[in-house]
mmCIF file of C-alpha atoms in Angstrom:
data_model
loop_
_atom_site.group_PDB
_atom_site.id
_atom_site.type_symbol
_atom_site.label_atom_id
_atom_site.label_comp_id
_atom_site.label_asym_id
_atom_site.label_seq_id
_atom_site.Cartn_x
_atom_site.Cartn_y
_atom_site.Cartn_z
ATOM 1 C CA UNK L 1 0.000 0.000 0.000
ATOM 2 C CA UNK L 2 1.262 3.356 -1.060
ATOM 3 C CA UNK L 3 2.367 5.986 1.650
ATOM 4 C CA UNK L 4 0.978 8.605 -0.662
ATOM 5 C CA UNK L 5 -1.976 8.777 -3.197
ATOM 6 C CA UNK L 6 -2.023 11.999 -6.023
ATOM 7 C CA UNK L 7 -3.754 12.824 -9.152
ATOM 8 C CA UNK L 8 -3.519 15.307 -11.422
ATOM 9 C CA UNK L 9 -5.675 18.244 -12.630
ATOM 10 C CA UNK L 10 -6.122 18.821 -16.154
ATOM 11 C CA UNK L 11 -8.871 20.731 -18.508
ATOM 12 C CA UNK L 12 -8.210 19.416 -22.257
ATOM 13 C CA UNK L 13 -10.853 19.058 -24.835
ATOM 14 C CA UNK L 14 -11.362 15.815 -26.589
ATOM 15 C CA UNK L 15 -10.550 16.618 -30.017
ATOM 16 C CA UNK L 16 -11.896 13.696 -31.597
ATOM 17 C CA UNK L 17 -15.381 14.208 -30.101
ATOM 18 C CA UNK L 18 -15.609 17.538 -31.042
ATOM 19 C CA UNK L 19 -14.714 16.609 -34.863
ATOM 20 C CA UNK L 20 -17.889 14.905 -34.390
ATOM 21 C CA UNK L 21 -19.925 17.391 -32.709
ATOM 22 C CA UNK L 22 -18.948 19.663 -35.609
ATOM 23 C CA UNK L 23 -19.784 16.873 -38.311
ATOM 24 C CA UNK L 24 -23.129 16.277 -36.622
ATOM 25 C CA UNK L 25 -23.844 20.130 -36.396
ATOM 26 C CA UNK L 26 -22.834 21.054 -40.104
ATOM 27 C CA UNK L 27 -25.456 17.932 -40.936
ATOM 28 C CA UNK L 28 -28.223 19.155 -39.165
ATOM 29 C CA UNK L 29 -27.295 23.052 -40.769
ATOM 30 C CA UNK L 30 -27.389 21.371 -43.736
ATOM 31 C CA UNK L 31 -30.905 19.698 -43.737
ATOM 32 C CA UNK L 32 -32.693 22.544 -41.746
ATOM 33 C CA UNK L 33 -35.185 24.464 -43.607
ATOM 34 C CA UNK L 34 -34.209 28.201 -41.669
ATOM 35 C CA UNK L 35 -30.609 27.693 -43.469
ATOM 36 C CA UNK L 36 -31.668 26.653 -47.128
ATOM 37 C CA UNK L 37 -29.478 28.771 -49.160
ATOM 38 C CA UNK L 38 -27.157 30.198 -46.550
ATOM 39 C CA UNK L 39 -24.004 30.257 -46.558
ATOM 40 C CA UNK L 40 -23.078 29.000 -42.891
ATOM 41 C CA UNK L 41 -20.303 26.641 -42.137
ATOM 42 C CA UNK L 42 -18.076 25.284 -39.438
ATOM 43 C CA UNK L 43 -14.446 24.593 -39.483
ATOM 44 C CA UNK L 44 -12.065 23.067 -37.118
ATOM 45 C CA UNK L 45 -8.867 24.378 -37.016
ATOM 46 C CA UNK L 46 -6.088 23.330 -34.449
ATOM 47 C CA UNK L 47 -6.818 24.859 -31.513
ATOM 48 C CA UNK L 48 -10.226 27.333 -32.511
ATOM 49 C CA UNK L 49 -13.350 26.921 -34.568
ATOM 50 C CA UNK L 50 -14.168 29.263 -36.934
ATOM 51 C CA UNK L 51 -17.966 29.900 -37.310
ATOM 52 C CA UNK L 52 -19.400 31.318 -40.599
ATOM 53 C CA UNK L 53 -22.823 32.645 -41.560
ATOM 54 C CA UNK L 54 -25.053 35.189 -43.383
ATOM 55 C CA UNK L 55 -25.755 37.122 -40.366
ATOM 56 C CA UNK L 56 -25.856 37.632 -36.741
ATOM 57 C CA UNK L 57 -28.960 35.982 -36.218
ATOM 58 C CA UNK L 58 -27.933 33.201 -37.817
ATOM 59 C CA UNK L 59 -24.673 33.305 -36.510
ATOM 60 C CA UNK L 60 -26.318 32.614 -33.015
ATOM 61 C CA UNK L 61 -28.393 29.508 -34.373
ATOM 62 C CA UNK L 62 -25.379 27.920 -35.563
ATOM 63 C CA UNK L 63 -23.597 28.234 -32.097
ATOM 64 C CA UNK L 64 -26.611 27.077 -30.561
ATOM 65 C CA UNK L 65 -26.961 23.770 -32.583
ATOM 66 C CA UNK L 66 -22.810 23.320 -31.982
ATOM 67 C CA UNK L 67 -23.332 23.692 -29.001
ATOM 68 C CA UNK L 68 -25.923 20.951 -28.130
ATOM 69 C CA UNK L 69 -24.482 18.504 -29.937
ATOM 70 C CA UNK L 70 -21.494 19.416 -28.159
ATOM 71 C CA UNK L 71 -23.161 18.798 -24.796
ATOM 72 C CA UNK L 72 -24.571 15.850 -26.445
ATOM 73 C CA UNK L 73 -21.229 13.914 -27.086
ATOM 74 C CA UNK L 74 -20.173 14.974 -23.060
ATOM 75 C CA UNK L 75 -17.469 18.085 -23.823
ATOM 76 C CA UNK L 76 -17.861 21.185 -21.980
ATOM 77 C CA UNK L 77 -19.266 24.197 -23.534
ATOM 78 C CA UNK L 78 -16.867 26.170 -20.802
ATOM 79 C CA UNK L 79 -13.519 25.713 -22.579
ATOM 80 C CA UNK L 80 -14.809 27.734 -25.134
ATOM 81 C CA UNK L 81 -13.714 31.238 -25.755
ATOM 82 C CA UNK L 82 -16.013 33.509 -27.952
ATOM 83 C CA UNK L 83 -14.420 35.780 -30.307
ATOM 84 C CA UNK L 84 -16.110 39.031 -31.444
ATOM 85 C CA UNK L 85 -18.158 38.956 -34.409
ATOM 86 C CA UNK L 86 -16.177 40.233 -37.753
ATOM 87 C CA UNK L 87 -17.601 40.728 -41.039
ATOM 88 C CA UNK L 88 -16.174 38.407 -43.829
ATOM 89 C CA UNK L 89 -16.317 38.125 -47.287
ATOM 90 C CA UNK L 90 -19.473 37.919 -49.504
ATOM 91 C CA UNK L 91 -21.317 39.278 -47.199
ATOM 92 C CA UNK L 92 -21.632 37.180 -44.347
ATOM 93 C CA UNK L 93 -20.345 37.115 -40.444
ATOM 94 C CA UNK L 94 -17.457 35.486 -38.942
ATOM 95 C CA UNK L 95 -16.559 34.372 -35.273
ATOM 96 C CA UNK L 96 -13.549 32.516 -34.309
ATOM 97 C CA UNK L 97 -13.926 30.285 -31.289
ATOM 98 C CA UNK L 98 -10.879 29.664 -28.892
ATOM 99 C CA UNK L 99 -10.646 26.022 -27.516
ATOM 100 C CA UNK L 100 -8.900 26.165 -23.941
ATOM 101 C CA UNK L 101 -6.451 23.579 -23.885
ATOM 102 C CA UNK L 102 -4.851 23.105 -20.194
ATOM 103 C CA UNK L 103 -4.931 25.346 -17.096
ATOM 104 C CA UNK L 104 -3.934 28.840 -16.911
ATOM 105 C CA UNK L 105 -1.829 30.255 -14.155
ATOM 106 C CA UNK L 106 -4.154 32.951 -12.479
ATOM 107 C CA UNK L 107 -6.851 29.424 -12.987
ATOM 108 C CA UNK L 108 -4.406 27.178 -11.384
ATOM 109 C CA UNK L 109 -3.447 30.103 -8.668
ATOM 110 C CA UNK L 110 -7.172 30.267 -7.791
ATOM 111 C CA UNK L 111 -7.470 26.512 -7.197
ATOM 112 C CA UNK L 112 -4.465 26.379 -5.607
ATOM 113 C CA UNK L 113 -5.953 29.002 -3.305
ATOM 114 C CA UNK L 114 -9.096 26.812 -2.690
ATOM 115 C CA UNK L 115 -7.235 23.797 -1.852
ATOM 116 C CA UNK L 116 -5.045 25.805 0.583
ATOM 117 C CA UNK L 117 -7.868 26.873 2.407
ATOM 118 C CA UNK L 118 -9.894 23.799 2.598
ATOM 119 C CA UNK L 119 -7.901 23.096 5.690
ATOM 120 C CA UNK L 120 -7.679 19.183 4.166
ATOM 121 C CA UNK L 121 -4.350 17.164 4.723
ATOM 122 C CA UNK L 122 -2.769 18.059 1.136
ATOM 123 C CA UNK L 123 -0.021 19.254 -0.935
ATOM 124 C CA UNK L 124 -1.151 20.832 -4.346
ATOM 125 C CA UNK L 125 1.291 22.107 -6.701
ATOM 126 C CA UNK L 126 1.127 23.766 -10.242
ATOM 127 C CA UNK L 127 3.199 21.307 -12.914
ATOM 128 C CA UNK L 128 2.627 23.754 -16.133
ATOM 129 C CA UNK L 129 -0.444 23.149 -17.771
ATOM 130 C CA UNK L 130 -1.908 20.852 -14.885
ATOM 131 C CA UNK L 131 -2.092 20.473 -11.351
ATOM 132 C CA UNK L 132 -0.807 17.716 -9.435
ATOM 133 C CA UNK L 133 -2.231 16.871 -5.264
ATOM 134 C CA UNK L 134 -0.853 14.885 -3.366
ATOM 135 C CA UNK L 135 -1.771 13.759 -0.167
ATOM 136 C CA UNK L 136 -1.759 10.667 2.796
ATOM 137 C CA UNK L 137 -5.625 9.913 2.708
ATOM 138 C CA UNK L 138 -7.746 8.769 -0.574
ATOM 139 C CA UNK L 139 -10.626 10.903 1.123
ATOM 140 C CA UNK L 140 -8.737 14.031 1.456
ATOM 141 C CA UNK L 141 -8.101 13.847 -2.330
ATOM 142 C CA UNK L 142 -11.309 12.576 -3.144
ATOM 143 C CA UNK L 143 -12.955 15.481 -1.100
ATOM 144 C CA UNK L 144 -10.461 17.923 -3.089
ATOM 145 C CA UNK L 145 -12.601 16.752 -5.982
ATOM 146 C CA UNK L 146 -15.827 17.163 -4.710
ATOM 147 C CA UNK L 147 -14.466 20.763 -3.722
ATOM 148 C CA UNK L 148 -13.132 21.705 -7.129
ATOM 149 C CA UNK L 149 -16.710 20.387 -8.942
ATOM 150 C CA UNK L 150 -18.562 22.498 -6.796
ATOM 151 C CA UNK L 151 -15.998 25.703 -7.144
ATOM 152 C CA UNK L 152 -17.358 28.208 -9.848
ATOM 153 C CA UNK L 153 -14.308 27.518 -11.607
ATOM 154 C CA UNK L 154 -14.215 28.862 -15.450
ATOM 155 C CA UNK L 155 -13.310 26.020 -17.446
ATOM 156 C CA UNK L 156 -14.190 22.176 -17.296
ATOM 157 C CA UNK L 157 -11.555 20.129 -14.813
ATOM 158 C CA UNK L 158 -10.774 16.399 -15.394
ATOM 159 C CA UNK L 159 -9.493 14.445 -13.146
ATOM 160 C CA UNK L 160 -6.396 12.046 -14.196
ATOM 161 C CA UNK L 161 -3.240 9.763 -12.747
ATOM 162 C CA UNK L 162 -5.154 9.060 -9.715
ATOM 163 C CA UNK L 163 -2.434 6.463 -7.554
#
């Protein structure tokens, strides 16, 4: 038996499920009757999506059907970071949508803040992009958890490693 138990901290978005959220949601743009003949489109990039329609409005109802089939496939509508709306070409409206990969250093300051103060029996500590806590009881870290799901944190936290 181990003297002492960690896991690590982490906020990534599954790529490959939201290639399919974005497949599914340029299907159902594509059949619905309110977008016959426009010219709105989604496109993964790396790290951002770039959304693409005729107008505002419909700007909106294309980041609303993303976004439920987003929900839909279990990733986080959180790690998303809205750019402002730009006119494009022919036209139409863009938006570019930042993905949040990892977690931030004010982020990770701010749960490192929470953990501090929880008074519980461990050791958190900021490993670039992630968190790592450490600690003598399974409880302590599982109740770190529990703490972190219920913090109004910005961005979606997984939990990984967990020895």
């Amino acid at each position: 038996m181990a003297s002492e138990y960690s896991f690590d901290i982490v906020s990534k978005v599954d790529m490959n499920e939201l290639q399919n959220a974005v497949t599914q949601a340029e299907k159902e743009i594509a059949t619905r009757f309110d977008f016959k003949g426009s010219k709105s489109e989604i496109k993964l990039e790396k790290e951002a999506l770039i959304l693409v329609s005729d107008d505002e409005y419909k700007l909106n109802s294309v980041v609303d059907i993303l976004q439920s089939k987003m929900v839909k496939r279990g990733i986080s509508i959180k790690n998303m970071d809205f750019g402002k709306l730009e006119p494009a070409s022919g036209g139409t409206v863009r938006q570019q949508v930042k993905l949040k990969q990892g977690i931030g250093q004010e982020d990770a300051k701010k749960m490192n803040i929470l953990i501090r103060d929880s008074k519980l029996k461990v050791k958190s500590q900021i490993q670039g992009d992630q968190l790592r806590v450490t600690g003598k009881s399974k409880d302590d870290l599982q109740s770190v958890m529990a703490l972190l799901r219920g913090a109004d944190l910005p961005l979606e936290l997984q939990f990984v490693n967990f020895k």
